[in-house]
Amino acid sequence: MDDLAATNRTDGKNGTAEDPAAPGAEAGPLPGGRAQPKTDKSEATRALILETAMRLFQERGYEKTTMRAIATEAGVSVGNAYYYFAAKEFLIQGFYDRMTYDHAADARTRMAGTRDFSERLQIALESWLDTAAPYHEFAAQFFRTAADPTSSLSPFSNESHPARATAVELFRDVLQGSELAPKLDAELVELLPDVLWLHLMVVVLYWVFDRTEDTERTREFVRRSTPMASRVINLSRYRVFRPIVRDAKGLIQDFILPTIGKTAVK
């Protein structure tokens, strides 16, 4: 509590030297208890706390790592750590944000110059596996927290909207940058990015429990399932399959998409 109080003391300035991002200096919190940095210094502090947490989670495990230990290792006060992340579990939300951003950037770089939809989709999925690889050892630990459907840390929650929106936009690029997009029904083109994100969630679930070397079974699952998904989507453009496509689209719109949070909670 003393550390937390220290972040609220002032000496005539906005916060203390240790707390470059004191309340009042920021645009407001991100959803899920994450403070939104305004300056390069505060962004660096937030990134340091997150990097330290990820390292300690890998070394000690999620359950055995405390916010005090994270703050000590990062060289900041406990209060400063809680300013950026309201509780330890919200570091997982920060992890989602950062990894999703890194994945999207890496996938877009890899896809450049590729027009085949199936190839672009496989590149995007394999890029996620490569981006997430360093965190696989403790993935099951944070998944237990995120898997609770009532948890704000669920990938389907409103609080996870920023990371999910980044991922869905990537899959929109996967489709729109391919030769297939102009051939599909416009409504299906609008719906597919969300469906492709759901496909990624299936891959993630398999990956979490995969104990093969270099998660080879998950990689093989991606290699074999991607062409199948691509063929099904490709077939949807033919008139004979339109009734089935409309039925499938109705099921997705009525029963699946409504369960996904669409907006960020402030």
Tab-separated table of C-alpha atoms in Angstrom:
chain	number	residue	atom	x	y	z
A	1	MET	CA	0.000	0.000	0.000
A	2	ASP	CA	2.917	2.356	0.709
A	3	ASP	CA	4.133	1.880	-2.865
A	4	LEU	CA	0.654	2.521	-4.204
A	5	ALA	CA	0.296	5.678	-2.171
A	6	ALA	CA	3.668	6.888	-3.429
A	7	THR	CA	2.353	7.033	-6.969
A	8	ASN	CA	-0.382	9.446	-5.859
A	9	ARG	CA	1.904	11.899	-4.013
A	10	THR	CA	2.993	15.055	-5.789
A	11	ASP	CA	5.770	17.565	-5.218
A	12	GLY	CA	4.213	20.323	-7.214
A	13	LYS	CA	4.652	18.397	-10.447
A	14	ASN	CA	2.628	15.740	-12.239
A	15	GLY	CA	3.661	12.721	-10.180
A	16	THR	CA	7.118	11.698	-9.040
A	17	ALA	CA	10.331	11.049	-10.895
A	18	GLU	CA	9.683	7.335	-10.550
A	19	ASP	CA	6.176	7.625	-11.942
A	20	PRO	CA	6.472	9.384	-15.311
A	21	ALA	CA	2.897	8.474	-16.179
A	22	ALA	CA	1.020	9.633	-13.109
A	23	PRO	CA	-2.779	9.891	-13.155
A	24	GLY	CA	-3.809	13.062	-14.902
A	25	ALA	CA	-0.998	12.836	-17.427
A	26	GLU	CA	-2.600	10.097	-19.494
A	27	ALA	CA	-5.489	9.907	-21.943
A	28	GLY	CA	-7.126	7.238	-19.773
A	29	PRO	CA	-6.955	3.494	-19.178
A	30	LEU	CA	-7.205	0.869	-21.828
A	31	PRO	CA	-9.895	-1.765	-21.300
A	32	GLY	CA	-8.958	-4.511	-18.886
A	33	GLY	CA	-7.134	-2.351	-16.371
A	34	ARG	CA	-4.353	-1.260	-18.719
A	35	ALA	CA	-3.085	2.299	-18.521
A	36	GLN	CA	-2.590	3.934	-21.893
A	37	PRO	CA	0.894	5.475	-22.158
A	38	LYS	CA	1.130	8.981	-23.533
A	39	THR	CA	4.878	9.584	-23.655
A	40	ASP	CA	7.824	7.567	-24.912
A	41	LYS	CA	9.047	7.261	-21.326
A	42	SER	CA	5.756	5.906	-20.022
A	43	GLU	CA	5.507	3.510	-22.982
A	44	ALA	CA	9.010	2.281	-22.161
A	45	THR	CA	8.013	1.752	-18.518
A	46	ARG	CA	4.906	-0.194	-19.500
A	47	ALA	CA	6.890	-2.312	-21.965
A	48	LEU	CA	9.548	-3.004	-19.313
A	49	ILE	CA	6.941	-4.234	-16.837
A	50	LEU	CA	5.339	-6.468	-19.450
A	51	GLU	CA	8.678	-7.869	-20.667
A	52	THR	CA	9.717	-8.580	-17.087
A	53	ALA	CA	6.419	-10.306	-16.337
A	54	MET	CA	6.677	-12.514	-19.423
A	55	ARG	CA	10.225	-13.532	-18.450
A	56	LEU	CA	9.242	-14.343	-14.877
A	57	PHE	CA	6.180	-16.278	-16.025
A	58	GLN	CA	8.499	-18.385	-18.160
A	59	GLU	CA	11.061	-18.870	-15.372
A	60	ARG	CA	8.792	-19.324	-12.343
A	61	GLY	CA	5.349	-20.012	-13.739
A	62	TYR	CA	2.318	-17.752	-13.705
A	63	GLU	CA	0.963	-18.778	-10.285
A	64	LYS	CA	4.279	-18.279	-8.485
A	65	THR	CA	4.989	-14.859	-9.952
A	66	THR	CA	3.659	-11.928	-7.910
A	67	MET	CA	3.186	-8.317	-8.909
A	68	ARG	CA	5.742	-7.359	-6.243
A	69	ALA	CA	8.308	-9.695	-7.801
A	70	ILE	CA	7.604	-8.237	-11.242
A	71	ALA	CA	7.977	-4.683	-9.943
A	72	THR	CA	11.212	-5.531	-8.125
A	73	GLU	CA	12.753	-7.185	-11.169
A	74	ALA	CA	11.680	-4.279	-13.386
A	75	GLY	CA	13.076	-1.711	-10.942
A	76	VAL	CA	9.794	0.157	-10.431
A	77	SER	CA	7.505	0.594	-7.450
A	78	VAL	CA	4.635	-1.816	-6.885
A	79	GLY	CA	2.294	1.140	-7.234
A	80	ASN	CA	3.754	1.992	-10.620
A	81	ALA	CA	3.285	-1.615	-11.764
A	82	TYR	CA	-0.350	-1.519	-10.642
A	83	TYR	CA	-0.830	1.791	-12.445
A	84	TYR	CA	-0.110	0.156	-15.793
A	85	PHE	CA	-1.750	-3.190	-14.987
A	86	ALA	CA	-4.568	-3.202	-12.415
A	87	ALA	CA	-3.855	-6.824	-11.442
A	88	LYS	CA	-1.461	-9.603	-12.420
A	89	GLU	CA	-3.988	-11.260	-14.696
A	90	PHE	CA	-4.229	-8.085	-16.779
A	91	LEU	CA	-0.657	-8.649	-17.844
A	92	ILE	CA	-2.167	-11.420	-19.959
A	93	GLN	CA	-4.280	-8.776	-21.671
A	94	GLY	CA	-1.108	-6.787	-22.293
A	95	PHE	CA	0.467	-9.950	-23.647
A	96	TYR	CA	-2.476	-10.394	-26.042
A	97	ASP	CA	-2.120	-6.812	-27.235
A	98	ARG	CA	1.603	-6.995	-27.870
A	99	MET	CA	1.680	-10.461	-29.412
A	100	THR	CA	-1.273	-9.712	-31.705
A	101	TYR	CA	0.463	-6.573	-32.935
A	102	ASP	CA	3.743	-8.457	-33.501
A	103	HIS	CA	1.901	-11.273	-35.267
A	104	ALA	CA	0.054	-8.921	-37.608
A	105	ALA	CA	3.254	-7.089	-38.550
A	106	ASP	CA	5.162	-10.338	-39.148
A	107	ALA	CA	2.354	-11.948	-41.163
A	108	ARG	CA	1.939	-8.923	-43.426
A	109	THR	CA	5.661	-8.921	-44.142
A	110	ARG	CA	5.607	-12.635	-45.000
A	111	MET	CA	2.501	-12.334	-47.197
A	112	ALA	CA	3.865	-9.493	-49.312
A	113	GLY	CA	3.807	-10.477	-52.972
A	114	THR	CA	1.632	-13.570	-52.415
A	115	ARG	CA	-1.830	-13.547	-53.980
A	116	ASP	CA	-2.986	-17.136	-53.489
A	117	PHE	CA	-5.579	-17.146	-50.703
A	118	SER	CA	-4.639	-20.561	-49.306
A	119	GLU	CA	-0.970	-19.593	-49.142
A	120	ARG	CA	-1.766	-16.264	-47.467
A	121	LEU	CA	-3.950	-17.965	-44.859
A	122	GLN	CA	-1.307	-20.580	-44.067
A	123	ILE	CA	1.356	-17.875	-43.797
A	124	ALA	CA	-0.796	-15.934	-41.328
A	125	LEU	CA	-1.427	-18.995	-39.155
A	126	GLU	CA	2.189	-20.166	-39.199
A	127	SER	CA	3.288	-16.636	-38.365
A	128	TRP	CA	1.145	-16.803	-35.216
A	129	LEU	CA	2.784	-20.087	-34.186
A	130	ASP	CA	6.242	-18.596	-34.649
A	131	THR	CA	5.342	-15.400	-32.787
A	132	ALA	CA	3.828	-17.340	-29.879
A	133	ALA	CA	6.558	-20.004	-29.714
A	134	PRO	CA	8.613	-18.391	-26.895
A	135	TYR	CA	5.564	-18.449	-24.614
A	136	HIS	CA	4.426	-22.012	-25.165
A	137	GLU	CA	5.862	-23.409	-21.923
A	138	PHE	CA	3.536	-21.378	-19.710
A	139	ALA	CA	0.685	-21.039	-22.212
A	140	ALA	CA	-1.539	-23.530	-20.387
A	141	GLN	CA	-1.262	-21.463	-17.207
A	142	PHE	CA	-2.550	-18.236	-18.673
A	143	PHE	CA	-5.052	-20.143	-20.815
A	144	ARG	CA	-6.781	-21.414	-17.661
A	145	THR	CA	-7.443	-17.814	-16.716
A	146	ALA	CA	-8.483	-16.720	-20.187
A	147	ALA	CA	-10.663	-19.774	-20.879
A	148	ASP	CA	-13.299	-18.774	-18.325
A	149	PRO	CA	-16.170	-17.472	-20.494
A	150	THR	CA	-17.113	-14.943	-17.787
A	151	SER	CA	-13.562	-13.608	-17.518
A	152	SER	CA	-12.649	-10.248	-19.017
A	153	LEU	CA	-9.473	-11.990	-20.173
A	154	SER	CA	-11.342	-14.348	-22.486
A	155	PRO	CA	-10.401	-13.743	-26.140
A	156	PHE	CA	-14.151	-13.341	-26.752
A	157	SER	CA	-14.735	-10.651	-24.112
A	158	ASN	CA	-15.399	-6.965	-24.692
A	159	GLU	CA	-12.145	-6.169	-22.890
A	160	SER	CA	-10.200	-8.226	-25.452
A	161	HIS	CA	-11.698	-6.241	-28.323
A	162	PRO	CA	-8.523	-4.237	-29.176
A	163	ALA	CA	-6.390	-7.348	-29.701
A	164	ARG	CA	-9.225	-9.203	-31.434
A	165	ALA	CA	-9.874	-6.267	-33.767
A	166	THR	CA	-6.191	-6.228	-34.748
A	167	ALA	CA	-6.332	-9.950	-35.546
A	168	VAL	CA	-9.609	-9.714	-37.490
A	169	GLU	CA	-8.188	-6.848	-39.540
A	170	LEU	CA	-5.185	-9.014	-40.382
A	171	PHE	CA	-7.490	-11.746	-41.694
A	172	ARG	CA	-9.358	-9.104	-43.669
A	173	ASP	CA	-6.030	-8.309	-45.327
A	174	VAL	CA	-5.413	-12.037	-45.884
A	175	LEU	CA	-8.629	-12.183	-47.919
A	176	GLN	CA	-8.621	-8.765	-49.576
A	177	GLY	CA	-5.030	-9.153	-50.744
A	178	SER	CA	-5.829	-12.438	-52.451
A	179	GLU	CA	-7.132	-13.265	-55.898
A	180	LEU	CA	-10.204	-14.876	-54.316
A	181	ALA	CA	-11.858	-11.833	-52.716
A	182	PRO	CA	-13.319	-10.293	-55.930
A	183	LYS	CA	-14.942	-13.624	-56.794
A	184	LEU	CA	-16.900	-13.997	-53.531
A	185	ASP	CA	-20.271	-12.669	-52.447
A	186	ALA	CA	-19.834	-9.268	-50.791
A	187	GLU	CA	-21.660	-10.342	-47.634
A	188	LEU	CA	-19.410	-13.359	-47.286
A	189	VAL	CA	-16.314	-11.189	-47.748
A	190	GLU	CA	-17.521	-9.027	-44.867
A	191	LEU	CA	-18.149	-12.036	-42.623
A	192	LEU	CA	-15.077	-14.147	-43.393
A	193	PRO	CA	-12.455	-12.209	-41.378
A	194	ASP	CA	-14.331	-13.025	-38.150
A	195	VAL	CA	-14.695	-16.656	-39.223
A	196	LEU	CA	-10.988	-16.898	-40.020
A	197	TRP	CA	-10.190	-15.460	-36.580
A	198	LEU	CA	-12.353	-18.213	-35.067
A	199	HIS	CA	-10.302	-20.714	-37.048
A	200	LEU	CA	-7.188	-19.222	-35.452
A	201	MET	CA	-8.772	-19.745	-32.018
A	202	VAL	CA	-9.133	-23.462	-32.832
A	203	VAL	CA	-5.446	-23.540	-33.761
A	204	VAL	CA	-4.561	-21.732	-30.516
A	205	LEU	CA	-6.523	-24.227	-28.434
A	206	TYR	CA	-4.748	-27.145	-30.097
A	207	TRP	CA	-1.382	-25.383	-29.693
A	208	VAL	CA	-1.859	-24.809	-25.956
A	209	PHE	CA	-2.066	-28.545	-25.271
A	210	ASP	CA	0.439	-29.644	-27.921
A	211	ARG	CA	3.558	-31.157	-26.328
A	212	THR	CA	5.289	-32.329	-29.499
A	213	GLU	CA	8.688	-30.860	-30.355
A	214	ASP	CA	8.321	-27.378	-31.838
A	215	THR	CA	4.541	-27.983	-31.638
A	216	GLU	CA	4.871	-30.010	-34.831
A	217	ARG	CA	1.373	-31.517	-34.548
A	218	THR	CA	-0.167	-28.052	-34.505
A	219	ARG	CA	1.920	-27.037	-37.492
A	220	GLU	CA	0.804	-30.152	-39.335
A	221	PHE	CA	-2.803	-29.365	-38.397
A	222	VAL	CA	-2.373	-25.933	-39.994
A	223	ARG	CA	-0.750	-27.397	-43.111
A	224	ARG	CA	-3.589	-29.890	-43.606
A	225	SER	CA	-6.592	-27.817	-42.526
A	226	THR	CA	-5.751	-24.629	-44.417
A	227	PRO	CA	-6.190	-26.069	-47.952
A	228	MET	CA	-9.494	-27.620	-46.825
A	229	ALA	CA	-10.769	-24.313	-45.488
A	230	SER	CA	-9.621	-22.590	-48.655
A	231	ARG	CA	-11.457	-25.088	-50.887
A	232	VAL	CA	-14.693	-24.713	-48.913
A	233	ILE	CA	-14.509	-20.915	-49.177
A	234	ASN	CA	-13.647	-21.142	-52.864
A	235	LEU	CA	-16.627	-23.413	-53.554
A	236	SER	CA	-18.972	-20.858	-51.992
A	237	ARG	CA	-18.771	-18.721	-55.133
A	238	TYR	CA	-20.567	-21.331	-57.238
A	239	ARG	CA	-24.319	-20.962	-57.598
A	240	VAL	CA	-25.104	-24.577	-56.653
A	241	PHE	CA	-23.573	-24.029	-53.204
A	242	ARG	CA	-25.255	-20.655	-52.535
A	243	PRO	CA	-28.137	-22.105	-50.421
A	244	ILE	CA	-25.646	-23.942	-48.178
A	245	VAL	CA	-23.505	-20.807	-47.889
A	246	ARG	CA	-26.541	-18.732	-46.912
A	247	ASP	CA	-27.507	-21.276	-44.253
A	248	ALA	CA	-23.976	-21.377	-42.869
A	249	LYS	CA	-23.792	-17.584	-42.882
A	250	GLY	CA	-27.075	-17.392	-40.975
A	251	LEU	CA	-25.826	-19.814	-38.315
A	252	ILE	CA	-22.621	-17.840	-37.856
A	253	GLN	CA	-24.410	-14.509	-37.673
A	254	ASP	CA	-27.155	-15.726	-35.325
A	255	PHE	CA	-25.281	-18.056	-32.972
A	256	ILE	CA	-21.527	-17.414	-33.114
A	257	LEU	CA	-20.824	-13.743	-33.718
A	258	PRO	CA	-23.272	-12.551	-31.012
A	259	THR	CA	-21.097	-14.333	-28.412
A	260	ILE	CA	-18.061	-12.243	-29.351
A	261	GLY	CA	-17.670	-8.851	-27.661
A	262	LYS	CA	-17.712	-6.154	-30.293
A	263	THR	CA	-16.675	-3.089	-28.355
A	264	ALA	CA	-14.072	-2.204	-25.812
A	265	VAL	CA	-15.274	-1.578	-22.267
A	266	LYS	CA	-14.064	1.715	-20.832
